[in-house]
Short mmCIF file of C-alpha atoms in Angstrom, two decimals:
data_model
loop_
_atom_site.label_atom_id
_atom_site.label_comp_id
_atom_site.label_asym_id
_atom_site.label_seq_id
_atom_site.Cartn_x
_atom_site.Cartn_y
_atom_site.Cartn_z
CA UNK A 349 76.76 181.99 116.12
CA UNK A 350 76.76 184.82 113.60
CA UNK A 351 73.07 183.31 112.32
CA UNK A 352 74.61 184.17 108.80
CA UNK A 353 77.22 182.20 107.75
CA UNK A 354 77.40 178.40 106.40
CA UNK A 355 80.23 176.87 108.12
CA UNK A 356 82.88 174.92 106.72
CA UNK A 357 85.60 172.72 109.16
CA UNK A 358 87.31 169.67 108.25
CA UNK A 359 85.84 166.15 108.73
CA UNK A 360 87.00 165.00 112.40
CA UNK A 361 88.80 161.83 111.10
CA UNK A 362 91.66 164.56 109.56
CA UNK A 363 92.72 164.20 113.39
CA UNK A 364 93.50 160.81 113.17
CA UNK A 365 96.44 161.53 110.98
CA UNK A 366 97.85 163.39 113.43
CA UNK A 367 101.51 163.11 115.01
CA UNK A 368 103.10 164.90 117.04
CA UNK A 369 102.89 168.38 117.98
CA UNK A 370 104.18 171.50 119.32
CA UNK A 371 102.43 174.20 121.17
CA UNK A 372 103.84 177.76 121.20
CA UNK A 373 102.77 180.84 122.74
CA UNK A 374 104.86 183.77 121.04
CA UNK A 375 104.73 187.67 121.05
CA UNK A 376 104.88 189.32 117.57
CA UNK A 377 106.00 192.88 117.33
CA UNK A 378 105.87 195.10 114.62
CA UNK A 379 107.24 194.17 111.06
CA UNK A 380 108.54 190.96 112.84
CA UNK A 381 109.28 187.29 110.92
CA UNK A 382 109.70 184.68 113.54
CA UNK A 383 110.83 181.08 112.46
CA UNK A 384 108.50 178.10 114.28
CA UNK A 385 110.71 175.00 115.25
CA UNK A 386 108.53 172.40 113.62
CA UNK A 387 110.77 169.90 111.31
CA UNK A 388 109.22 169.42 108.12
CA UNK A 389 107.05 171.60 107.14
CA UNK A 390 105.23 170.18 104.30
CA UNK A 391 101.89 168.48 106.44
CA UNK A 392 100.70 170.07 108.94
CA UNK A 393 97.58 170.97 110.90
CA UNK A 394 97.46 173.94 112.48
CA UNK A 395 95.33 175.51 114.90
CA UNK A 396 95.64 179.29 116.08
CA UNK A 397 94.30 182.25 117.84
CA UNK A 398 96.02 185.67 117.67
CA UNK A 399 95.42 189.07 119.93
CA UNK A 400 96.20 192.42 119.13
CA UNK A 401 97.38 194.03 122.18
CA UNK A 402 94.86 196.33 123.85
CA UNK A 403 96.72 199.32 124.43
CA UNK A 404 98.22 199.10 120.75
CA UNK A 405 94.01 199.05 119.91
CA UNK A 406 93.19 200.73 122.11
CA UNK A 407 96.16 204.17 120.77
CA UNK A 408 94.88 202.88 116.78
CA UNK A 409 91.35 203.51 117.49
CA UNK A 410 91.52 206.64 119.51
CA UNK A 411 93.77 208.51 116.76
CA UNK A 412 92.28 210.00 114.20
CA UNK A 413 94.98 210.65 111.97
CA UNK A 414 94.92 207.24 111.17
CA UNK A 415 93.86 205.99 108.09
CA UNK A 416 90.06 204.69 107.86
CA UNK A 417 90.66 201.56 105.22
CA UNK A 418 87.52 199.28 105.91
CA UNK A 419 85.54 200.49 103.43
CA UNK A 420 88.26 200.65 100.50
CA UNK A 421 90.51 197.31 101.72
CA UNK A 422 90.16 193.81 99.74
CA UNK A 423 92.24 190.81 100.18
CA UNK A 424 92.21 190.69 96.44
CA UNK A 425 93.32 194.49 95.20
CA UNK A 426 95.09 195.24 98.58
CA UNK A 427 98.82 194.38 97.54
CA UNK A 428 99.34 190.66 99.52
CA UNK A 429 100.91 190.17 102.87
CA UNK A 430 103.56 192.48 102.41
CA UNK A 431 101.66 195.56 102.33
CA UNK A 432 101.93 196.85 106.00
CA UNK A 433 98.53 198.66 107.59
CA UNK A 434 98.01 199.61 111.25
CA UNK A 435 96.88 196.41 112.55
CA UNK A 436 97.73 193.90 109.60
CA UNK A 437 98.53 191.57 107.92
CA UNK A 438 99.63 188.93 110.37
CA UNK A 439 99.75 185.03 110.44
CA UNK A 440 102.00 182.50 109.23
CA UNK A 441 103.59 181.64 105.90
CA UNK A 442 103.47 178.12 105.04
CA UNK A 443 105.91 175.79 102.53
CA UNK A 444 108.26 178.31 102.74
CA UNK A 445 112.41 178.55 102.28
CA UNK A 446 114.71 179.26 104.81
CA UNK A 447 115.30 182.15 102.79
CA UNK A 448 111.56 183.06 102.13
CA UNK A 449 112.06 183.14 98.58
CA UNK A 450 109.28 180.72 97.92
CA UNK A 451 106.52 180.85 100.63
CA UNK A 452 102.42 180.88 101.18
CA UNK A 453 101.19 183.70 104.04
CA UNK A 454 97.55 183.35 105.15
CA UNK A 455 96.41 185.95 107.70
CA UNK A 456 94.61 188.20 108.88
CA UNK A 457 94.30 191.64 108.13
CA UNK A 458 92.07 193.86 110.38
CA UNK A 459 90.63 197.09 109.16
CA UNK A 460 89.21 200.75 111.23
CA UNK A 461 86.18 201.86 109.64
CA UNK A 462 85.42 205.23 109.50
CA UNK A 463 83.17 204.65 112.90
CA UNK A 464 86.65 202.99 114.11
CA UNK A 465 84.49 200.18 114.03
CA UNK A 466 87.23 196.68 113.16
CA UNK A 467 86.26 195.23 109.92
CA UNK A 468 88.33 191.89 109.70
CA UNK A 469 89.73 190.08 106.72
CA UNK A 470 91.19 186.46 105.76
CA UNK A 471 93.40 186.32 103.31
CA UNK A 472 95.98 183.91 101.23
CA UNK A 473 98.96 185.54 99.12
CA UNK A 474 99.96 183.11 96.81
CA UNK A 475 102.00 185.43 94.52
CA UNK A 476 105.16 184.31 96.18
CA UNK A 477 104.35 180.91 96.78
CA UNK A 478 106.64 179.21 93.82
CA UNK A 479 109.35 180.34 91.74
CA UNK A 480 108.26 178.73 88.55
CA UNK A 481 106.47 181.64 86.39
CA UNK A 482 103.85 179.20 84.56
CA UNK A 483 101.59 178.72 87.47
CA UNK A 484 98.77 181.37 88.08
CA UNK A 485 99.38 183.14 91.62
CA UNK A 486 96.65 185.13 93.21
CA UNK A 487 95.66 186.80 96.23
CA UNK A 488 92.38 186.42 98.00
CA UNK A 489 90.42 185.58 100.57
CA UNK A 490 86.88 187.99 102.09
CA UNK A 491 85.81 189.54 105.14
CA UNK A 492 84.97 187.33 108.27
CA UNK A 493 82.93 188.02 110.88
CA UNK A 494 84.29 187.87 114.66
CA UNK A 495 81.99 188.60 116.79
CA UNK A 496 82.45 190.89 120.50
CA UNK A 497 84.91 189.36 122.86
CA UNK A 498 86.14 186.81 120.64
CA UNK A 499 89.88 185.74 119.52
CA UNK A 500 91.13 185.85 116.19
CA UNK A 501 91.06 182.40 114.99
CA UNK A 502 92.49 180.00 112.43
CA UNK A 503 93.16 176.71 111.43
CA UNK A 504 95.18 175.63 108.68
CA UNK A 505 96.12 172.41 106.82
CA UNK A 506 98.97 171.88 105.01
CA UNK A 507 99.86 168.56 102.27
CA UNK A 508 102.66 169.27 99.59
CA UNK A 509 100.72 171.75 97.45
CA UNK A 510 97.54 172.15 99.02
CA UNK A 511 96.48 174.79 101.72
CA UNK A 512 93.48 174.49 102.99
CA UNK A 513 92.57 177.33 105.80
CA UNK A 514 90.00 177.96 108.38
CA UNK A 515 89.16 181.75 109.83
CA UNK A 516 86.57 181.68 113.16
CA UNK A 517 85.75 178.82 113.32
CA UNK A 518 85.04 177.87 109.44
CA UNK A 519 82.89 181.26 108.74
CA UNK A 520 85.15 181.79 105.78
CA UNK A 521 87.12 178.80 104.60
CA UNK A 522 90.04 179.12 101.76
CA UNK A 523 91.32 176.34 99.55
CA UNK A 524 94.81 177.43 97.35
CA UNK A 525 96.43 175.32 95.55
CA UNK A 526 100.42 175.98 94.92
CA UNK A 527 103.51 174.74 93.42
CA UNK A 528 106.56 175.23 95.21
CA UNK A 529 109.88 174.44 93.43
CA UNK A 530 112.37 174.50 96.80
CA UNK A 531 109.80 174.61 99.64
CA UNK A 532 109.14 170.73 99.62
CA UNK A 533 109.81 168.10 102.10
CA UNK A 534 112.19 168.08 104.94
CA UNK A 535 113.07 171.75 102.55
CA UNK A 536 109.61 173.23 103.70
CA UNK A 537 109.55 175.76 106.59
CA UNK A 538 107.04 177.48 108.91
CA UNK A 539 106.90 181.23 109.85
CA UNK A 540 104.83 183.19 111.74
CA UNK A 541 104.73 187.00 110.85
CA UNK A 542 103.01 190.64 111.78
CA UNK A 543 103.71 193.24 109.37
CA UNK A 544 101.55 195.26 111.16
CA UNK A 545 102.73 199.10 111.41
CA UNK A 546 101.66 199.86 115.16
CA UNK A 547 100.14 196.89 116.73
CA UNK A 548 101.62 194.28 118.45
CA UNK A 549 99.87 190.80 118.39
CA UNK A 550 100.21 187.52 120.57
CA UNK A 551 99.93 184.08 118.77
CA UNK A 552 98.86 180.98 120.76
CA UNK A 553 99.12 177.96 118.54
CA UNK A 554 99.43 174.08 118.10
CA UNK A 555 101.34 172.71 115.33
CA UNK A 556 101.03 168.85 114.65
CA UNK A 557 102.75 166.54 111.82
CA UNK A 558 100.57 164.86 109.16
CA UNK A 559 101.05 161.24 108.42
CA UNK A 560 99.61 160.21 105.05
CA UNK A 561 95.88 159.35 104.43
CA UNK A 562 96.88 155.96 103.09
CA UNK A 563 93.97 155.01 100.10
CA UNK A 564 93.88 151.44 100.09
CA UNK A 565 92.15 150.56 96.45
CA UNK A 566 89.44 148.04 96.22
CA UNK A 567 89.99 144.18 95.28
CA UNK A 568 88.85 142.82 92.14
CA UNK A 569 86.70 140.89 94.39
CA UNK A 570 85.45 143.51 96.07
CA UNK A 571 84.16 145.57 93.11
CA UNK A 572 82.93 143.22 91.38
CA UNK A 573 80.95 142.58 94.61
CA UNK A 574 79.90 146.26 94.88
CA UNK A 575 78.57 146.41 90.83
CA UNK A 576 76.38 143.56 91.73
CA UNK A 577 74.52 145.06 94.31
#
């Protein structure tokens, strides 16, 4: 749609892996953690779109004593999730603790240009994602485009130690592997956030358990069927 991007998306037989799910429909107000009844956290696919409420847009754009950040902001240099802007960061953390001590955020973080033109960014803050101090954490993620009229989207998978997410469709796709120490099994939680200063943003979401991609190895007989051909 964009006429610009490659798109990345996850093959369609990920969906037969699928269990059950849970649809939500939740409003987010400022600086708010919200806790998503899901079970087990530790596989899941989920699939998201988020709105910033109009009139909280609508009061961001029209003021000018608020910051332009477009130009300067990166997922990379800008802090991680917990660095609050006028419309951002917002989205969920994944294999997280009850307590948040250990968890993975991936969101979105949208941006007013100094033509208070929206400049959005994807992002994955992986500096809090495990307690252990040997594993290399970073923050990243890049600019996405979304184009007029359209939703914030995302979809995320989740297995053990690998997040795999999704913005718009698969216009900017972000693989992260991490190494929780407490955030594991029926231990790993789901939370959706907006540490947004000013806006306040609705999140319309599915959430569905992962069963295991079984890998059933080859036979004897069966390789030594392949090497002759």
């Amino acid at each position: 749609k964009t006429g610009k991007n490659l798109v990345q998306w996850p093959v369609e037989e990920i969906k037969s892996l699928r269990l059950s799910s849970k649809q939500f429909d939740i409003k987010v107000g400022p600086g708010s953690v919200v806790p998503v009844d899901v079970g087990s956290a530790a596989q899941l696919d989920i699939e998201a779109e988020f709105e910033i409420n109009k009139e909280s847009l609508d009061k961001i754009l029209g003021n000018a004593s608020v910051m332009a950040e477009a130009e300067e902001f990166s997922c990379e240099k800008s802090g991680g999730s917990t660095v609050r802007g006028a419309l951002g960061p917002f989205g969920f953390s994944v294999l997280a603790t009850e307590s948040l001590s250990e968890q993975t955020p991936v969101y979105f973080y949208v941006a007013k240009g100094k033509d208070s033109e929206l400049k959005t960014f994807f992002c994955i803050d992986t500096s809090r994602s495990s307690v252990a101090n040997d594993v290399v954490k970073l923050i990243y993620g890049s600019v996405v485009p979304v184009l007029k009229g359209e939703k914030l989207t995302m979809r995320i998978l989740v297995d053990h130690s690998i997040v795999e997410a999704f913005g718009q469709g698969g216009r900017t796709c972000i693989t992260s592997r991490v190494y929780p120490t407490s955030a594991i099994y029926g231990a790993a939680k789901l939370f959706l956030f907006n540490n947004a200063l000013d806006a306040t943003v609705t999140a319309s979401f599915r959430v569905w358990q992962m069963n295991s991609a079984f890998i059933h190895p080859y036979t004897e007989e069966a390789f030594r069927a392949l090497t002759r051909t």
